[in-house]
PDB file of C-alpha atoms in Angstrom:
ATOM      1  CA  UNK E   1     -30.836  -1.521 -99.032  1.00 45.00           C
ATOM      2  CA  UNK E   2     -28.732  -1.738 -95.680  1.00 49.00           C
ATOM      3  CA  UNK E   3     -29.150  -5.281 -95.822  1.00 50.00           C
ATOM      4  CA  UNK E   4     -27.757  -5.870 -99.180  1.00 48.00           C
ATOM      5  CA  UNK E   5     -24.622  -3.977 -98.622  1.00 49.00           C
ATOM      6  CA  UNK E   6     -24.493  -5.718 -95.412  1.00 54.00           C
ATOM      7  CA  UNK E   7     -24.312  -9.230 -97.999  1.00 51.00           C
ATOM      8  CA  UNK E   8     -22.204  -7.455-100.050  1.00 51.00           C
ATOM      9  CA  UNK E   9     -19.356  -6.553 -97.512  1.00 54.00           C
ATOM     10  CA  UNK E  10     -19.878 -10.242 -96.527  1.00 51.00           C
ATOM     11  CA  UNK E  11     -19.267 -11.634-100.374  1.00 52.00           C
ATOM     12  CA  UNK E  12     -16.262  -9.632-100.560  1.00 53.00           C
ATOM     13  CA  UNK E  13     -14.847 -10.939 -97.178  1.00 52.00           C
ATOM     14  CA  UNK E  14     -16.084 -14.353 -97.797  1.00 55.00           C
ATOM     15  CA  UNK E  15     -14.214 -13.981-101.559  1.00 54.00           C
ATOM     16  CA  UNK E  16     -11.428 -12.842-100.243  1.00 58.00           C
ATOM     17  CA  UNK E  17      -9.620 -16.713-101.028  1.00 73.00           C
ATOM     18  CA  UNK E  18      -7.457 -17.498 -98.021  1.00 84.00           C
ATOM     19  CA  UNK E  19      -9.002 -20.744 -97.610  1.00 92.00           C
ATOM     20  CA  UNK E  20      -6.853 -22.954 -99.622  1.00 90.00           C
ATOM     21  CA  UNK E  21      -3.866 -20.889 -98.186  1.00 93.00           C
ATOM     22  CA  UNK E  22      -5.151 -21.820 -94.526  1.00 95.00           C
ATOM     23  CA  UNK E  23      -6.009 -25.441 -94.699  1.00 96.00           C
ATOM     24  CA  UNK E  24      -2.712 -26.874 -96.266  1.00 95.00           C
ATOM     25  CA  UNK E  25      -3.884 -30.386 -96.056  1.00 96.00           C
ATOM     26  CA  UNK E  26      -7.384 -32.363 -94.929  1.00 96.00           C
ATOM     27  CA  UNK E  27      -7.239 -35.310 -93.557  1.00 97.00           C
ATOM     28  CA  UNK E  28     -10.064 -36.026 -91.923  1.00 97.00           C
ATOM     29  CA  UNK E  29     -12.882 -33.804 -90.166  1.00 97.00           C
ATOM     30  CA  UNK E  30     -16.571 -34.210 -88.622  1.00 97.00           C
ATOM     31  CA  UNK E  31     -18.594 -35.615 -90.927  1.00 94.00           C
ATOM     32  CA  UNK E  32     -21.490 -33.414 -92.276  1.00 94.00           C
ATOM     33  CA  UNK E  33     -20.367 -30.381 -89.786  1.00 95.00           C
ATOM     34  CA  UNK E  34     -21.372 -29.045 -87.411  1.00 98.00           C
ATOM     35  CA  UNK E  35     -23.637 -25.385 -86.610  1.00 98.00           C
ATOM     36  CA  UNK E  36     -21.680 -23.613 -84.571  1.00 98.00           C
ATOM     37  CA  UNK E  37     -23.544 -21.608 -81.415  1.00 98.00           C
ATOM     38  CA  UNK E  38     -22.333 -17.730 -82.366  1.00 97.00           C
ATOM     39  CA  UNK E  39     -24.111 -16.416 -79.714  1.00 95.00           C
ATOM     40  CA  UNK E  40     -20.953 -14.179 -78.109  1.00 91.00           C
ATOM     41  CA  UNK E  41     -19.106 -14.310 -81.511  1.00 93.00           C
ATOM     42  CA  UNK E  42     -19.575 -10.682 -82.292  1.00 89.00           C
ATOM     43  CA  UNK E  43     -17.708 -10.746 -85.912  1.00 90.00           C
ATOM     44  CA  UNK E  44     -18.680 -11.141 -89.198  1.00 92.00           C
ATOM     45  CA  UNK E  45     -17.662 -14.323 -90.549  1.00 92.00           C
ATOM     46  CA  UNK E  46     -16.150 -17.297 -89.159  1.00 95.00           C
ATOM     47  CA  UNK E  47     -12.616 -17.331 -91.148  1.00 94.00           C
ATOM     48  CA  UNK E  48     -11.287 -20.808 -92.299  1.00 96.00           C
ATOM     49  CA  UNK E  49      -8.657 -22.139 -89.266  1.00 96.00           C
ATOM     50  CA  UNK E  50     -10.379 -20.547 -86.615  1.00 97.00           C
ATOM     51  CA  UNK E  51     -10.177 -22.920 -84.145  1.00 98.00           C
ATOM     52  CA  UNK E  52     -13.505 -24.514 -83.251  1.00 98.00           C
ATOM     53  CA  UNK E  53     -13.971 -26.007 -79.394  1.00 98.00           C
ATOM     54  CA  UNK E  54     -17.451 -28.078 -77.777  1.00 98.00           C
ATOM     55  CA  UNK E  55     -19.406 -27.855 -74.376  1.00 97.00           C
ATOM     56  CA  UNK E  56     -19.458 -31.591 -74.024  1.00 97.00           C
ATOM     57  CA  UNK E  57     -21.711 -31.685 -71.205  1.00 96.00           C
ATOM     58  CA  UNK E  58     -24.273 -29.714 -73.895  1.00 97.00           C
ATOM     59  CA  UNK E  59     -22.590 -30.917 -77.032  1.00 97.00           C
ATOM     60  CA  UNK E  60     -22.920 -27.322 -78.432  1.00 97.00           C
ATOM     61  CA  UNK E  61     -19.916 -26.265 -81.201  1.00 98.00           C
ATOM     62  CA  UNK E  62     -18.608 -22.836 -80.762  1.00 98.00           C
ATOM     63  CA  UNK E  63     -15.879 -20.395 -82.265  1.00 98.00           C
ATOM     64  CA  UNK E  64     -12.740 -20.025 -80.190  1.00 97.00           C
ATOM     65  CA  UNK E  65     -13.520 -17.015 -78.205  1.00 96.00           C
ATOM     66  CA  UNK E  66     -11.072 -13.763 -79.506  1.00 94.00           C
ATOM     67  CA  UNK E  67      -9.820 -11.838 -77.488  1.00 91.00           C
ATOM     68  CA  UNK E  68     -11.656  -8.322 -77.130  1.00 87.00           C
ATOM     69  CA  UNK E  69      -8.407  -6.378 -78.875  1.00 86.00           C
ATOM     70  CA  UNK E  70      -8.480  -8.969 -81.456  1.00 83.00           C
ATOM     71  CA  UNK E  71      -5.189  -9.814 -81.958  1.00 88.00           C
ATOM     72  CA  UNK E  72      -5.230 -13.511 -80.282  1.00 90.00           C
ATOM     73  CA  UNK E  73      -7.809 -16.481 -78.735  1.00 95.00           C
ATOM     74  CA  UNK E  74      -8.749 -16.152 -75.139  1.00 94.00           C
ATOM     75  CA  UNK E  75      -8.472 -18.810 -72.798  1.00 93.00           C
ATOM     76  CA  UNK E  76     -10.093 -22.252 -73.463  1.00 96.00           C
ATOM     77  CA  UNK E  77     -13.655 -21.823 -71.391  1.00 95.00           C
ATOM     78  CA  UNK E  78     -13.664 -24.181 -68.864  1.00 92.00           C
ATOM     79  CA  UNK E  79     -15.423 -27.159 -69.026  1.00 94.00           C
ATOM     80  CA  UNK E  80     -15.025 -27.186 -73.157  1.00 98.00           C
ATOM     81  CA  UNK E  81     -12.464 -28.691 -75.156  1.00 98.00           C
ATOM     82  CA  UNK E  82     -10.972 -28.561 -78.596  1.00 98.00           C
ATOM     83  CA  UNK E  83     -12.308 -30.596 -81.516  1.00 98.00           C
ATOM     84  CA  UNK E  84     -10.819 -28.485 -84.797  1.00 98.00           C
ATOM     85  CA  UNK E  85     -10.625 -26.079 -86.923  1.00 98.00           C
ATOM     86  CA  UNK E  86     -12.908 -24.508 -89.634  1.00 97.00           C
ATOM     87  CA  UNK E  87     -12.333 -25.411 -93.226  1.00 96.00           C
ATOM     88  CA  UNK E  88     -14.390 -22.818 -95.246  1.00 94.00           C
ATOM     89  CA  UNK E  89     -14.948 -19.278 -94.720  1.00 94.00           C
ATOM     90  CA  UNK E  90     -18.348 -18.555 -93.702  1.00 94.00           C
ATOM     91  CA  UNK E  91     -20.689 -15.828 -92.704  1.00 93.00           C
ATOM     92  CA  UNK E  92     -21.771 -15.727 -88.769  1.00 94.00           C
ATOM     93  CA  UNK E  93     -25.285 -15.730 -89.886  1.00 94.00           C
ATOM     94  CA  UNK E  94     -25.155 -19.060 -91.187  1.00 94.00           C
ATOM     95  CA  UNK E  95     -22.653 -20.940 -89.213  1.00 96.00           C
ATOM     96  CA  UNK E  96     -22.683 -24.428 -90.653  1.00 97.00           C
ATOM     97  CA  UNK E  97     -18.663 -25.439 -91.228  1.00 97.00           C
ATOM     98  CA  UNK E  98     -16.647 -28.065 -91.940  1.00 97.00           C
ATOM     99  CA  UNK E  99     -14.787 -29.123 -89.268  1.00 98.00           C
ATOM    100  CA  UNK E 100     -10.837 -30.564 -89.961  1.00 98.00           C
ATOM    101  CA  UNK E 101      -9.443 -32.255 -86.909  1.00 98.00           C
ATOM    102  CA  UNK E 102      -7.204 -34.352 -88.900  1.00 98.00           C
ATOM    103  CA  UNK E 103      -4.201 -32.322 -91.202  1.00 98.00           C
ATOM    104  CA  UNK E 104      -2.232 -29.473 -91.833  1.00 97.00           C
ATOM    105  CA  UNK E 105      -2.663 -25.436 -91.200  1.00 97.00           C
ATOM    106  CA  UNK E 106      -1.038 -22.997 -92.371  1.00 96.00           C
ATOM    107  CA  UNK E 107      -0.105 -21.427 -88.669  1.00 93.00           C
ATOM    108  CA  UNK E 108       0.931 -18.021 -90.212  1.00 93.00           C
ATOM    109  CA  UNK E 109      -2.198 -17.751 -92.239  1.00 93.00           C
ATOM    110  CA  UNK E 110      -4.700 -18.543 -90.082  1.00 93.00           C
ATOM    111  CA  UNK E 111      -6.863 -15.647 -88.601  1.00 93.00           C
ATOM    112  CA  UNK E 112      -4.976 -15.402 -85.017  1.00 95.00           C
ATOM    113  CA  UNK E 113      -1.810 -16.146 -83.861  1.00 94.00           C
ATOM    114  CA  UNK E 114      -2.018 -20.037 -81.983  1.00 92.00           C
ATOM    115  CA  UNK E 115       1.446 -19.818 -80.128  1.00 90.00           C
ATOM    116  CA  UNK E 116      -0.855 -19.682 -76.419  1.00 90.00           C
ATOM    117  CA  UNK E 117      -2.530 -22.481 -77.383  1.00 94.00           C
ATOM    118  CA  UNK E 118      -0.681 -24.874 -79.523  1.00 92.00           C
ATOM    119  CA  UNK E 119       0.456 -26.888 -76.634  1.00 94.00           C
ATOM    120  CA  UNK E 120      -3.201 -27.854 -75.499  1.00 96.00           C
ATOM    121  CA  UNK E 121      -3.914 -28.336 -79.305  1.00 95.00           C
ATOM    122  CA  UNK E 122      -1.474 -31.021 -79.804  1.00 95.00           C
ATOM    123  CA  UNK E 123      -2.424 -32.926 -76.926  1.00 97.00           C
ATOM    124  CA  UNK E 124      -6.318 -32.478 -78.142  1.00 97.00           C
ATOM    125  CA  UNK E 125      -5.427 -33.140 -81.402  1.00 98.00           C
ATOM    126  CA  UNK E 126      -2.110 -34.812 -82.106  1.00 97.00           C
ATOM    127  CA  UNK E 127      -2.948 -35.245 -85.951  1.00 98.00           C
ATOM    128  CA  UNK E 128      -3.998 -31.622 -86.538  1.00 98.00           C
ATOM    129  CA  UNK E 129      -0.531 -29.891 -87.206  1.00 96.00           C
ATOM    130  CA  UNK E 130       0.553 -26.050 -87.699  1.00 94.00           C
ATOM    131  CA  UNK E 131       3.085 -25.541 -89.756  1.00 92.00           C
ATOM    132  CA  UNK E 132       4.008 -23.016 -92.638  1.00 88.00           C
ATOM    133  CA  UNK E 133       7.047 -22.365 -95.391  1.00 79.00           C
TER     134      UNK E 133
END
């Protein structure tokens, strides 16, 4: 039983429809996605325009870390770098997302404030742009 209300809760977060809001405009992304390592990602789901960042010296995908009062991103861990953002919603149990590095976000709807990092962003990723009305 615990386990289907557990699916439940997830449905209703996953339903919730924020995704089109989020991801203004695709451009391009990584083709075919990517399966992101979750191991210290202690939340739910994995909310469309989280920002997504790589080990390269592993080539292992990984949410932005949050920070622990959850109202922002940590640092960039060193030795990783930026490759995107998430396009769909999905639950942390299965991580496979999209991955948009080309287009437009919706800055104010994405699930945590950028402003500390949108400077290293743009120089990752000069064709991913924030923006909102």
């Amino acid at each position: 039983m615990g386990a289907t209300a557990n699916l439940a809760s997830e449905m209703e977060i996953l339903n919730a429809g924020m995704d089109s809001v989020v991801i203004r405009h695709y451009v391009a992304g990584i083709i075919g996605g990517r399966t992101l390592d979750v191991s210290n990602y202690n939340l739910p789901v994995i909310k469309a325009g989280h920002v997504v960042i790589r080990d390269p010296s592993t080539d292992t995908y990984k949410p932005m870390p949050v920070k622990s009062s959850g109202d922002g991103y940590e640092s960039l861990p060193g030795s990783h770098e930026y490759v995107g953002v998430v396009v769909c919603t999905k639950p942390t149990s299965e991580p496979l997302v999209g991955i948009m590095y080309s287009g437009e976000v919706n800055d104010l709807a994405s699930p945590y404030p950028i402003d500390d990092i949108k400077a290293a962003m743009k120089t990752a990723l000069p064709t991913l742009v924030f923006l909102h009305d």
